[in-house]
mmCIF file of C-alpha atoms in Angstrom:
data_model
loop_
_atom_site.group_PDB
_atom_site.id
_atom_site.type_symbol
_atom_site.label_atom_id
_atom_site.label_comp_id
_atom_site.label_asym_id
_atom_site.label_seq_id
_atom_site.Cartn_x
_atom_site.Cartn_y
_atom_site.Cartn_z
ATOM 1 C CA MET L 1 -42.173 -54.824 11.100
ATOM 2 C CA ASP L 2 -41.347 -58.562 11.035
ATOM 3 C CA PHE L 3 -40.775 -60.427 14.283
ATOM 4 C CA ASN L 4 -37.968 -62.968 14.204
ATOM 5 C CA ILE L 5 -35.569 -65.126 16.194
ATOM 6 C CA ARG L 6 -32.038 -65.917 15.091
ATOM 7 C CA MET L 7 -30.974 -69.482 14.333
ATOM 8 C CA ASN L 8 -27.556 -70.563 13.033
ATOM 9 C CA ILE L 9 -28.716 -72.604 10.093
ATOM 10 C CA SER L 10 -26.986 -72.300 6.706
ATOM 11 C CA SER L 11 -27.653 -73.873 3.358
ATOM 12 C CA THR L 12 -24.000 -74.052 2.327
ATOM 13 C CA ASP L 13 -23.196 -77.435 3.865
ATOM 14 C CA ASN L 14 -20.565 -79.867 2.675
ATOM 15 C CA ASP L 15 -22.598 -81.316 -0.175
ATOM 16 C CA MET L 16 -22.815 -77.870 -1.881
ATOM 17 C CA LYS L 17 -19.124 -77.363 -2.608
ATOM 18 C CA GLN L 18 -18.662 -74.772 -5.369
ATOM 19 C CA GLU L 19 -14.974 -73.941 -5.104
ATOM 20 C CA PRO L 20 -13.339 -76.764 -7.126
ATOM 21 C CA THR L 21 -15.368 -75.950 -10.239
ATOM 22 C CA LEU L 22 -16.060 -72.252 -9.763
ATOM 23 C CA THR L 23 -15.371 -71.271 -13.382
ATOM 24 C CA GLN L 24 -17.360 -74.183 -14.816
ATOM 25 C CA GLU L 25 -20.317 -73.554 -12.510
ATOM 26 C CA TRP L 26 -20.298 -69.821 -13.313
ATOM 27 C CA ASP L 27 -20.510 -70.666 -17.017
ATOM 28 C CA LYS L 28 -23.676 -72.693 -16.380
ATOM 29 C CA VAL L 29 -25.464 -69.553 -15.229
ATOM 30 C CA PHE L 30 -25.710 -68.328 -18.802
ATOM 31 C CA PRO L 31 -27.311 -70.069 -21.797
ATOM 32 C CA GLN L 32 -25.303 -71.572 -24.640
ATOM 33 C CA GLY L 33 -23.904 -68.778 -26.777
ATOM 34 C CA GLY L 34 -24.314 -66.232 -23.988
ATOM 35 C CA LEU L 35 -21.633 -64.412 -22.021
ATOM 36 C CA THR L 36 -19.747 -67.102 -20.116
ATOM 37 C CA LYS L 37 -16.603 -66.379 -18.144
ATOM 38 C CA LYS L 38 -14.499 -67.852 -20.949
ATOM 39 C CA ASN L 39 -16.335 -65.845 -23.619
ATOM 40 C CA ARG L 40 -15.978 -62.643 -21.614
ATOM 41 C CA SER L 41 -12.224 -63.070 -21.241
ATOM 42 C CA ALA L 42 -11.871 -63.920 -24.943
ATOM 43 C CA GLN L 43 -13.773 -60.775 -25.938
ATOM 44 C CA ILE L 44 -11.653 -58.597 -23.645
ATOM 45 C CA ILE L 45 -8.453 -60.016 -25.162
ATOM 46 C CA ARG L 46 -9.830 -59.685 -28.709
ATOM 47 C CA THR L 47 -10.761 -56.042 -28.111
ATOM 48 C CA SER L 48 -7.313 -55.338 -26.654
ATOM 49 C CA ILE L 49 -5.650 -56.896 -29.699
ATOM 50 C CA VAL L 50 -7.697 -54.546 -31.896
ATOM 51 C CA GLY L 51 -6.328 -51.662 -29.816
ATOM 52 C CA ILE L 52 -2.757 -52.852 -30.227
ATOM 53 C CA ALA L 53 -3.195 -53.340 -33.984
ATOM 54 C CA ALA L 54 -4.763 -49.896 -34.446
ATOM 55 C CA ASN L 55 -1.935 -48.196 -32.566
ATOM 56 C CA ILE L 56 0.714 -50.104 -34.517
ATOM 57 C CA LEU L 57 -0.912 -49.203 -37.858
ATOM 58 C CA LEU L 58 -1.230 -45.561 -36.820
ATOM 59 C CA ALA L 59 2.408 -45.568 -35.678
ATOM 60 C CA ALA L 60 3.495 -47.087 -39.005
ATOM 61 C CA PHE L 61 1.512 -44.462 -40.927
ATOM 62 C CA LYS L 62 3.065 -41.621 -38.948
ATOM 63 C CA ALA L 63 6.542 -43.101 -39.280
ATOM 64 C CA VAL L 64 6.288 -43.408 -43.069
ATOM 65 C CA VAL L 65 4.878 -39.885 -43.433
ATOM 66 C CA GLY L 66 7.488 -38.524 -41.037
ATOM 67 C CA ILE L 67 10.360 -40.123 -42.919
ATOM 68 C CA LEU L 68 9.052 -38.977 -46.326
ATOM 69 C CA ALA L 69 8.481 -35.451 -44.994
ATOM 70 C CA SER L 70 11.775 -35.473 -43.049
ATOM 71 C CA SER L 71 9.867 -34.577 -39.889
ATOM 72 C CA VAL L 72 11.469 -35.748 -36.666
ATOM 73 C CA ALA L 73 8.389 -34.615 -34.696
ATOM 74 C CA ILE L 74 6.064 -36.896 -36.658
ATOM 75 C CA VAL L 75 8.467 -39.822 -36.307
ATOM 76 C CA MET L 76 8.638 -39.274 -32.550
ATOM 77 C CA ASP L 77 4.841 -39.104 -32.426
ATOM 78 C CA ALA L 78 4.802 -42.500 -34.142
ATOM 79 C CA VAL L 79 6.961 -43.890 -31.325
ATOM 80 C CA ASN L 80 4.489 -42.413 -28.841
ATOM 81 C CA ASN L 81 1.681 -44.368 -30.516
ATOM 82 C CA LEU L 82 3.595 -47.580 -29.907
ATOM 83 C CA SER L 83 3.662 -46.731 -26.199
ATOM 84 C CA ASP L 84 -0.109 -46.133 -26.353
ATOM 85 C CA ALA L 85 -0.514 -49.846 -27.066
ATOM 86 C CA LEU L 86 0.828 -50.482 -23.573
ATOM 87 C CA SER L 87 -2.610 -50.096 -21.970
ATOM 88 C CA SER L 88 -3.992 -52.831 -24.229
ATOM 89 C CA VAL L 89 -1.035 -55.078 -23.385
ATOM 90 C CA ILE L 90 -1.661 -54.533 -19.674
ATOM 91 C CA THR L 91 -5.343 -55.417 -20.161
ATOM 92 C CA ILE L 92 -4.434 -58.677 -21.910
ATOM 93 C CA ILE L 93 -1.913 -59.649 -19.225
ATOM 94 C CA GLY L 94 -4.394 -58.831 -16.450
ATOM 95 C CA THR L 95 -7.166 -60.820 -18.144
ATOM 96 C CA LYS L 96 -4.908 -63.821 -18.652
ATOM 97 C CA LEU L 97 -3.737 -63.760 -15.023
ATOM 98 C CA SER L 98 -7.314 -63.392 -13.747
ATOM 99 C CA GLN L 99 -8.214 -66.672 -15.487
ATOM 100 C CA ARG L 100 -5.873 -68.692 -13.279
ATOM 101 C CA PRO L 101 -7.815 -71.336 -11.344
ATOM 102 C CA ALA L 102 -8.296 -71.045 -7.599
ATOM 103 C CA ASP L 103 -5.645 -72.625 -5.381
ATOM 104 C CA ARG L 104 -5.193 -73.270 -1.672
ATOM 105 C CA GLU L 105 -3.816 -69.793 -0.991
ATOM 106 C CA HIS L 106 -6.425 -68.068 -3.182
ATOM 107 C CA PRO L 107 -9.652 -70.087 -2.869
ATOM 108 C CA PHE L 108 -11.757 -67.346 -4.510
ATOM 109 C CA GLY L 109 -9.639 -67.239 -7.657
ATOM 110 C CA PHE L 110 -7.692 -64.363 -9.205
ATOM 111 C CA GLY L 111 -10.515 -62.280 -10.683
ATOM 112 C CA ARG L 112 -9.506 -59.154 -8.779
ATOM 113 C CA ILE L 113 -6.322 -58.914 -10.859
ATOM 114 C CA GLU L 114 -8.512 -57.177 -13.446
ATOM 115 C CA TYR L 115 -8.954 -54.314 -11.005
ATOM 116 C CA PHE L 116 -5.187 -53.951 -10.648
ATOM 117 C CA SER L 117 -4.924 -53.756 -14.451
ATOM 118 C CA ALA L 118 -7.485 -50.957 -14.481
ATOM 119 C CA ILE L 119 -5.574 -49.135 -11.730
ATOM 120 C CA ILE L 120 -2.306 -49.292 -13.701
ATOM 121 C CA ILE L 121 -3.988 -47.925 -16.848
ATOM 122 C CA ALA L 122 -5.711 -45.191 -14.839
ATOM 123 C CA VAL L 123 -2.331 -44.191 -13.392
ATOM 124 C CA ILE L 124 -0.912 -44.036 -16.937
ATOM 125 C CA VAL L 125 -3.778 -41.748 -17.994
ATOM 126 C CA LEU L 126 -3.303 -39.623 -14.890
ATOM 127 C CA SER L 127 0.445 -39.355 -15.530
ATOM 128 C CA ALA L 128 -0.184 -38.382 -19.159
ATOM 129 C CA GLY L 129 -2.587 -35.666 -18.024
ATOM 130 C CA ILE L 130 -0.103 -34.257 -15.502
ATOM 131 C CA THR L 131 2.748 -34.328 -18.045
ATOM 132 C CA SER L 132 0.562 -32.636 -20.644
ATOM 133 C CA LEU L 133 -0.468 -29.976 -18.116
ATOM 134 C CA ILE L 134 3.164 -29.192 -17.259
ATOM 135 C CA GLU L 135 4.135 -28.858 -20.923
ATOM 136 C CA SER L 136 1.044 -26.758 -21.705
ATOM 137 C CA VAL L 137 1.709 -24.365 -18.828
ATOM 138 C CA LYS L 138 5.262 -23.937 -20.109
ATOM 139 C CA LYS L 139 3.850 -22.954 -23.514
ATOM 140 C CA VAL L 140 1.507 -20.419 -21.885
ATOM 141 C CA PHE L 141 4.389 -18.558 -20.195
ATOM 142 C CA ASP L 142 6.934 -19.193 -22.935
ATOM 143 C CA PRO L 143 4.927 -19.485 -26.173
ATOM 144 C CA THR L 144 6.561 -20.676 -29.371
ATOM 145 C CA GLU L 145 5.119 -20.170 -32.817
ATOM 146 C CA PRO L 146 4.303 -23.624 -34.203
ATOM 147 C CA GLU L 147 4.750 -24.433 -37.866
ATOM 148 C CA TYR L 148 1.989 -26.362 -39.589
ATOM 149 C CA THR L 149 2.233 -27.914 -43.027
ATOM 150 C CA THR L 150 -0.260 -29.837 -45.109
ATOM 151 C CA VAL L 151 1.500 -33.045 -44.117
ATOM 152 C CA THR L 152 1.266 -32.402 -40.367
ATOM 153 C CA LEU L 153 -2.386 -31.416 -40.668
ATOM 154 C CA VAL L 154 -3.184 -34.653 -42.533
ATOM 155 C CA VAL L 155 -1.401 -36.666 -39.842
ATOM 156 C CA ILE L 156 -3.347 -34.835 -37.126
ATOM 157 C CA VAL L 157 -6.721 -35.483 -38.797
ATOM 158 C CA VAL L 158 -5.963 -39.188 -39.359
ATOM 159 C CA ALA L 159 -4.801 -39.567 -35.733
ATOM 160 C CA ILE L 160 -7.971 -37.926 -34.414
ATOM 161 C CA VAL L 161 -10.271 -40.157 -36.487
ATOM 162 C CA VAL L 162 -8.425 -43.365 -35.582
ATOM 163 C CA LYS L 163 -8.260 -42.539 -31.871
ATOM 164 C CA LEU L 164 -11.925 -41.482 -31.692
ATOM 165 C CA VAL L 165 -13.139 -44.654 -33.405
ATOM 166 C CA LEU L 166 -10.784 -46.866 -31.383
ATOM 167 C CA GLY L 167 -11.593 -45.165 -28.079
ATOM 168 C CA ARG L 168 -15.376 -45.373 -28.520
ATOM 169 C CA TYR L 169 -15.165 -49.018 -29.594
ATOM 170 C CA VAL L 170 -12.928 -50.146 -26.727
ATOM 171 C CA LYS L 171 -14.831 -48.172 -24.084
ATOM 172 C CA LYS L 172 -18.196 -49.474 -25.301
ATOM 173 C CA LYS L 173 -16.929 -53.068 -25.200
ATOM 174 C CA GLY L 174 -15.578 -52.422 -21.710
ATOM 175 C CA GLU L 175 -18.998 -51.253 -20.522
ATOM 176 C CA GLN L 176 -20.686 -54.275 -22.125
ATOM 177 C CA LEU L 177 -18.216 -56.689 -20.515
ATOM 178 C CA SER L 178 -17.986 -54.852 -17.158
ATOM 179 C CA SER L 179 -14.238 -54.469 -17.651
ATOM 180 C CA ASP L 180 -12.709 -51.465 -15.868
ATOM 181 C CA ALA L 181 -9.434 -52.113 -17.696
ATOM 182 C CA LEU L 182 -11.064 -51.863 -21.142
ATOM 183 C CA ILE L 183 -13.025 -48.777 -20.108
ATOM 184 C CA ALA L 184 -9.793 -47.145 -18.934
ATOM 185 C CA SER L 185 -7.969 -48.175 -22.115
ATOM 186 C CA GLY L 186 -10.766 -46.783 -24.298
ATOM 187 C CA SER L 187 -10.793 -43.560 -22.316
ATOM 188 C CA ASP L 188 -7.029 -43.301 -22.788
ATOM 189 C CA ALA L 189 -7.492 -43.422 -26.580
ATOM 190 C CA LEU L 190 -10.285 -40.833 -26.449
ATOM 191 C CA PHE L 191 -8.145 -38.474 -24.395
ATOM 192 C CA ASP L 192 -5.351 -38.821 -26.955
ATOM 193 C CA ALA L 193 -7.881 -37.812 -29.603
ATOM 194 C CA PHE L 194 -8.956 -34.766 -27.582
ATOM 195 C CA ILE L 195 -5.355 -33.681 -27.065
ATOM 196 C CA THR L 196 -4.672 -34.037 -30.795
ATOM 197 C CA LEU L 197 -7.942 -32.230 -31.567
ATOM 198 C CA SER L 198 -6.807 -29.303 -29.435
ATOM 199 C CA THR L 199 -3.669 -29.220 -31.561
ATOM 200 C CA LEU L 200 -5.801 -29.100 -34.718
ATOM 201 C CA VAL L 201 -7.995 -26.321 -33.312
ATOM 202 C CA SER L 202 -4.916 -24.410 -32.276
ATOM 203 C CA ALA L 203 -3.471 -24.872 -35.770
ATOM 204 C CA GLY L 204 -6.649 -23.537 -37.366
ATOM 205 C CA ILE L 205 -6.696 -20.468 -35.125
ATOM 206 C CA MET L 206 -3.018 -19.922 -35.826
ATOM 207 C CA LEU L 207 -3.498 -20.124 -39.604
ATOM 208 C CA LEU L 208 -6.558 -17.839 -39.608
ATOM 209 C CA TRP L 209 -5.772 -15.227 -36.981
ATOM 210 C CA HIS L 210 -2.069 -15.817 -36.191
ATOM 211 C CA VAL L 211 -2.860 -16.294 -32.503
ATOM 212 C CA SER L 212 -1.335 -19.227 -30.598
ATOM 213 C CA LEU L 213 -3.684 -20.908 -28.097
ATOM 214 C CA ASP L 214 -1.683 -24.125 -27.976
ATOM 215 C CA GLY L 215 -0.748 -23.802 -24.309
ATOM 216 C CA ILE L 216 -4.155 -22.658 -23.053
ATOM 217 C CA LEU L 217 -6.135 -25.352 -24.892
ATOM 218 C CA GLY L 218 -3.606 -27.972 -23.832
ATOM 219 C CA ALA L 219 -3.883 -26.933 -20.182
ATOM 220 C CA LEU L 220 -7.696 -27.055 -20.226
ATOM 221 C CA ILE L 221 -7.794 -30.518 -21.783
ATOM 222 C CA SER L 222 -5.046 -31.710 -19.435
ATOM 223 C CA LEU L 223 -7.185 -30.727 -16.448
ATOM 224 C CA ILE L 224 -10.114 -32.697 -17.906
ATOM 225 C CA ILE L 225 -7.856 -35.724 -18.371
ATOM 226 C CA ILE L 226 -6.535 -35.480 -14.800
ATOM 227 C CA LYS L 227 -10.090 -35.318 -13.453
ATOM 228 C CA ALA L 228 -11.122 -38.306 -15.560
ATOM 229 C CA GLY L 229 -8.005 -40.213 -14.521
ATOM 230 C CA ILE L 230 -8.896 -39.757 -10.857
ATOM 231 C CA GLU L 231 -12.444 -40.993 -11.556
ATOM 232 C CA MET L 232 -11.097 -43.980 -13.509
ATOM 233 C CA LEU L 233 -8.830 -44.790 -10.576
ATOM 234 C CA ALA L 234 -11.712 -44.594 -8.102
ATOM 235 C CA SER L 235 -13.799 -47.341 -9.726
ATOM 236 C CA PRO L 236 -11.367 -50.302 -9.382
ATOM 237 C CA VAL L 237 -10.108 -49.018 -6.019
ATOM 238 C CA ASN L 238 -13.684 -49.003 -4.700
ATOM 239 C CA GLU L 239 -14.162 -52.574 -5.937
ATOM 240 C CA LEU L 240 -11.042 -53.686 -4.070
ATOM 241 C CA LEU L 241 -12.097 -51.876 -0.905
ATOM 242 C CA GLY L 242 -15.620 -53.307 -1.105
ATOM 243 C CA SER L 243 -18.409 -51.201 -2.594
ATOM 244 C CA ARG L 244 -22.119 -51.382 -1.827
ATOM 245 C CA ILE L 245 -24.430 -53.676 -3.746
ATOM 246 C CA SER L 246 -26.285 -51.855 -6.518
ATOM 247 C CA PRO L 247 -29.907 -50.869 -5.708
ATOM 248 C CA LYS L 248 -31.140 -52.716 -8.801
ATOM 249 C CA LEU L 249 -29.508 -56.030 -7.857
ATOM 250 C CA LEU L 250 -30.581 -55.586 -4.240
ATOM 251 C CA LYS L 251 -34.206 -55.111 -5.282
ATOM 252 C CA GLU L 252 -34.071 -58.182 -7.545
ATOM 253 C CA ILE L 253 -32.558 -60.393 -4.841
ATOM 254 C CA LYS L 254 -34.977 -59.271 -2.146
ATOM 255 C CA GLY L 255 -38.001 -59.618 -4.415
ATOM 256 C CA GLU L 256 -37.022 -63.091 -5.601
ATOM 257 C CA VAL L 257 -36.367 -64.357 -2.078
ATOM 258 C CA LEU L 258 -39.651 -62.929 -0.759
ATOM 259 C CA ASP L 259 -41.477 -64.876 -3.483
ATOM 260 C CA PHE L 260 -40.497 -68.169 -1.832
ATOM 261 C CA GLU L 261 -43.288 -69.740 0.165
ATOM 262 C CA GLY L 262 -42.500 -69.562 3.878
ATOM 263 C CA VAL L 263 -40.299 -66.434 3.657
ATOM 264 C CA HIS L 264 -41.701 -63.488 5.645
ATOM 265 C CA GLY L 265 -38.794 -61.049 5.504
ATOM 266 C CA VAL L 266 -35.285 -60.634 4.061
ATOM 267 C CA PHE L 267 -32.426 -59.043 6.005
ATOM 268 C CA ASP L 268 -28.640 -58.567 6.135
ATOM 269 C CA ILE L 269 -27.927 -58.861 2.408
ATOM 270 C CA ILE L 270 -24.140 -58.770 1.998
ATOM 271 C CA LEU L 271 -22.149 -59.415 -1.197
ATOM 272 C CA HIS L 272 -18.386 -59.721 -1.637
ATOM 273 C CA ASN L 273 -16.864 -59.215 -5.080
ATOM 274 C CA TYR L 274 -13.862 -61.401 -5.975
ATOM 275 C CA GLY L 275 -13.719 -60.203 -9.571
ATOM 276 C CA PRO L 276 -16.392 -59.269 -12.130
ATOM 277 C CA ASP L 277 -17.646 -62.857 -12.261
ATOM 278 C CA VAL L 278 -17.340 -64.146 -8.677
ATOM 279 C CA LEU L 279 -19.905 -62.960 -6.111
ATOM 280 C CA ILE L 280 -20.154 -64.538 -2.671
ATOM 281 C CA GLY L 281 -22.637 -63.366 -0.098
ATOM 282 C CA SER L 282 -25.159 -64.029 2.622
ATOM 283 C CA LEU L 283 -28.622 -63.031 3.742
ATOM 284 C CA HIS L 284 -31.160 -63.918 6.441
ATOM 285 C CA VAL L 285 -34.826 -64.757 6.002
ATOM 286 C CA ASN L 286 -37.764 -64.775 8.407
ATOM 287 C CA VAL L 287 -39.632 -68.056 8.798
ATOM 288 C CA TYR L 288 -42.256 -69.131 11.302
ATOM 289 C CA ASP L 289 -41.019 -71.258 14.194
ATOM 290 C CA THR L 290 -43.460 -73.982 13.145
ATOM 291 C CA MET L 291 -41.135 -75.054 10.309
ATOM 292 C CA ASN L 292 -39.010 -78.133 11.000
ATOM 293 C CA ALA L 293 -35.335 -78.604 10.161
ATOM 294 C CA HIS L 294 -36.080 -80.540 6.979
ATOM 295 C CA GLU L 295 -38.354 -77.804 5.642
ATOM 296 C CA ILE L 296 -35.844 -75.099 6.554
ATOM 297 C CA HIS L 297 -33.057 -77.028 4.825
ATOM 298 C CA GLY L 298 -35.157 -77.327 1.670
ATOM 299 C CA LEU L 299 -36.045 -73.635 1.701
ATOM 300 C CA THR L 300 -32.481 -72.380 2.177
ATOM 301 C CA ARG L 301 -31.181 -74.810 -0.424
ATOM 302 C CA SER L 302 -33.756 -73.615 -2.948
ATOM 303 C CA ILE L 303 -32.891 -69.972 -2.319
ATOM 304 C CA SER L 304 -29.152 -70.651 -2.697
ATOM 305 C CA GLU L 305 -29.665 -72.545 -5.950
ATOM 306 C CA GLN L 306 -31.843 -69.795 -7.424
ATOM 307 C CA MET L 307 -29.373 -67.074 -6.467
ATOM 308 C CA PHE L 308 -26.629 -68.983 -8.261
ATOM 309 C CA GLU L 309 -28.704 -69.838 -11.319
ATOM 310 C CA ARG L 310 -30.020 -66.294 -11.840
ATOM 311 C CA HIS L 311 -27.167 -64.119 -10.613
ATOM 312 C CA GLY L 312 -24.078 -66.320 -10.269
ATOM 313 C CA ILE L 313 -24.004 -65.581 -6.525
ATOM 314 C CA ILE L 314 -22.738 -68.206 -4.082
ATOM 315 C CA MET L 315 -25.178 -67.346 -1.305
ATOM 316 C CA THR L 316 -25.284 -68.488 2.312
ATOM 317 C CA VAL L 317 -28.812 -68.307 3.756
ATOM 318 C CA GLY L 318 -29.369 -67.895 7.476
ATOM 319 C CA ILE L 319 -32.645 -68.043 9.419
ATOM 320 C CA TYR L 320 -34.556 -65.774 11.780
ATOM 321 C CA ALA L 321 -37.489 -67.698 13.298
ATOM 322 C CA VAL L 322 -40.633 -65.697 14.087
ATOM 323 C CA ALA L 323 -42.375 -66.821 17.276
ATOM 324 C CA THR L 324 -45.999 -67.830 16.734
ATOM 325 C CA GLY L 325 -48.827 -68.962 18.963
ATOM 326 C CA ALA L 326 -49.721 -67.994 22.543
ATOM 327 C CA ASN L 327 -46.597 -68.517 24.663
ATOM 328 C CA LYS L 328 -43.968 -66.610 26.632
ATOM 329 C CA ARG L 329 -41.562 -66.474 23.692
ATOM 330 C CA ALA L 330 -44.146 -64.764 21.482
ATOM 331 C CA ASP L 331 -45.130 -62.362 24.280
ATOM 332 C CA LEU L 332 -41.503 -61.358 24.862
ATOM 333 C CA GLN L 333 -40.963 -60.936 21.138
ATOM 334 C CA ASN L 334 -43.943 -58.600 20.811
ATOM 335 C CA ALA L 335 -42.884 -56.541 23.826
ATOM 336 C CA VAL L 336 -39.288 -56.120 22.605
ATOM 337 C CA MET L 337 -40.212 -55.387 18.988
ATOM 338 C CA GLN L 338 -42.914 -52.867 19.819
ATOM 339 C CA THR L 339 -40.718 -51.024 22.327
ATOM 340 C CA LEU L 340 -37.761 -50.700 19.956
ATOM 341 C CA ALA L 341 -39.931 -49.822 16.957
ATOM 342 C CA LYS L 342 -41.109 -46.674 18.745
ATOM 343 C CA HIS L 343 -37.542 -45.355 19.061
ATOM 344 C CA GLN L 344 -36.915 -42.575 16.523
ATOM 345 C CA ASP L 345 -33.284 -43.580 15.936
ATOM 346 C CA VAL L 346 -34.073 -47.242 15.193
ATOM 347 C CA THR L 347 -34.621 -48.000 11.500
ATOM 348 C CA GLN L 348 -34.995 -51.796 11.712
ATOM 349 C CA VAL L 349 -35.326 -54.558 14.319
ATOM 350 C CA HIS L 350 -34.833 -58.267 13.619
ATOM 351 C CA GLY L 351 -33.123 -61.399 14.882
ATOM 352 C CA PHE L 352 -35.043 -61.694 18.183
ATOM 353 C CA TYR L 353 -34.149 -64.748 20.269
ATOM 354 C CA TYR L 354 -35.159 -65.887 23.748
ATOM 355 C CA PHE L 355 -32.545 -67.873 25.663
ATOM 356 C CA GLU L 356 -34.801 -69.556 28.207
ATOM 357 C CA PRO L 357 -32.076 -71.182 30.385
ATOM 358 C CA ASP L 358 -30.325 -67.804 30.796
ATOM 359 C CA ASN L 359 -33.550 -65.776 31.076
ATOM 360 C CA ARG L 360 -32.103 -63.561 28.335
ATOM 361 C CA VAL L 361 -33.377 -61.998 25.122
ATOM 362 C CA SER L 362 -31.183 -60.922 22.216
ATOM 363 C CA VAL L 363 -32.176 -58.736 19.269
ATOM 364 C CA ASP L 364 -30.480 -57.036 16.314
ATOM 365 C CA VAL L 365 -31.034 -53.316 15.825
ATOM 366 C CA VAL L 366 -30.095 -51.190 12.805
ATOM 367 C CA PRO L 367 -29.620 -47.574 13.996
ATOM 368 C CA ASP L 368 -30.231 -44.453 11.968
ATOM 369 C CA ILE L 369 -27.177 -43.158 10.099
ATOM 370 C CA SER L 370 -27.143 -40.142 12.441
ATOM 371 C CA VAL L 371 -26.152 -42.392 15.371
ATOM 372 C CA HIS L 372 -22.366 -42.272 15.830
ATOM 373 C CA ASP L 373 -21.840 -43.435 19.405
ATOM 374 C CA GLU L 374 -23.049 -47.023 19.092
ATOM 375 C CA HIS L 375 -21.932 -48.029 22.588
ATOM 376 C CA THR L 376 -24.020 -45.305 24.249
ATOM 377 C CA PHE L 377 -26.946 -45.988 21.913
ATOM 378 C CA ARG L 378 -26.914 -49.719 22.723
ATOM 379 C CA HIS L 379 -26.806 -48.993 26.465
ATOM 380 C CA GLN L 380 -29.726 -46.577 26.070
ATOM 381 C CA LEU L 381 -31.844 -49.183 24.281
ATOM 382 C CA GLU L 382 -31.024 -51.852 26.857
ATOM 383 C CA GLU L 383 -32.113 -49.527 29.657
ATOM 384 C CA GLU L 384 -35.380 -48.774 27.851
ATOM 385 C CA LEU L 385 -36.107 -52.486 27.464
ATOM 386 C CA LYS L 386 -35.352 -53.154 31.136
ATOM 387 C CA THR L 387 -38.207 -50.838 32.093
ATOM 388 C CA VAL L 388 -40.547 -53.118 30.090
ATOM 389 C CA LEU L 389 -38.852 -56.400 31.065
ATOM 390 C CA PRO L 390 -37.284 -55.707 34.488
ATOM 391 C CA ASP L 391 -36.500 -59.346 35.289
ATOM 392 C CA MET L 392 -34.948 -60.146 31.915
ATOM 393 C CA ASN L 393 -31.307 -59.987 30.802
ATOM 394 C CA ILE L 394 -31.069 -57.892 27.645
ATOM 395 C CA THR L 395 -28.555 -58.153 24.780
ATOM 396 C CA ILE L 396 -28.714 -55.571 21.981
ATOM 397 C CA VAL L 397 -26.643 -56.329 18.859
ATOM 398 C CA ILE L 398 -25.970 -53.223 16.766
ATOM 399 C CA ASP L 399 -26.343 -54.250 13.125
ATOM 400 C CA HIS L 400 -25.494 -52.203 10.030
ATOM 401 C CA ASN L 401 -27.043 -51.607 6.641
ATOM 402 C CA TYR L 402 -24.297 -52.868 4.315
ATOM 403 C CA SER L 403 -26.391 -52.489 1.171
ATOM 404 C CA ASN L 404 -28.229 -49.596 -0.437
ATOM 405 C CA GLU L 405 -31.459 -50.903 1.035
ATOM 406 C CA VAL L 406 -33.893 -48.228 2.194
ATOM 407 C CA ILE L 407 -35.186 -49.402 5.575
#
């Protein structure tokens, strides 16, 4: 366990201003020809345009076939395909709005608008699933014998192929570009394909065995769509609420920071997401108290620059100074750390500081997840320390594990 003292030193001073050129600086993170913020937005818009074009062409095909076959149902299905393009339109609008530069009221930019786009599309998918379920249940209790012709079967097959290809393409691009809106839009197209496929399966069963399963198959697929819609809704909502840092990124950050000479521990890693391409966070590092202010400034500056260059993270770096040598501060540090480390409900101890004028020590403690009454727990720890340091004022700061770090 690392011993450390807290100091309020940060590397994000006035000469490291990122805000005025946030988009330009983010683009520098990636090599020429790589995925810059501008390239990412352009690809999202391009993919959405493909979705709109595919739905318009499919709608035109259905409309022509419907008119030639005098089928009102096919013509109405063509109109429905035009409404399917709505999710792609929403994605384009959201992407365009998210590109707006930061202003005084929104200093972190408008990147989170993408999450709202994904939420709207997820709600559309969820609504479609609920509507489909209602109609399918009606068919189960009041079945009607559908009529299938060669023309309708051709339309169904073409619709399935187009929607499957479109859905897989859009969803894959969404995963590559970390776009919840594209993923939701692609999923919407895939669900349309599954619904249409159920119609084709039902038609085949009807033609072969004269049994109508239209309502039952529709209800089953509708339930799958509703479940998926809820999951699609959860992803952007979690991003807006503030989700944990991924274990992979956490491991990379901690490993890279520990590689710096003079760093003897990394703590309190926190990241805030202001869109898929804007990450702002903070962390603390252990250094020996023999380092001077100039050396500390250089170290924190180097860490901040590397975090931005490698991950696009605007990182504030704070310091915990570890007491060294033979002195009262080091003795107090050892006594406090060793006492708290023995407690079964303490998972980590850091941030020790000795306020000599006040005859007071302060330390940060991360409790086990099973601890729910933090006030009582803090009082218990303070009482335990007073038995070791009876003449000392004790301050316990209850810290939390905001990442997926195993400690």
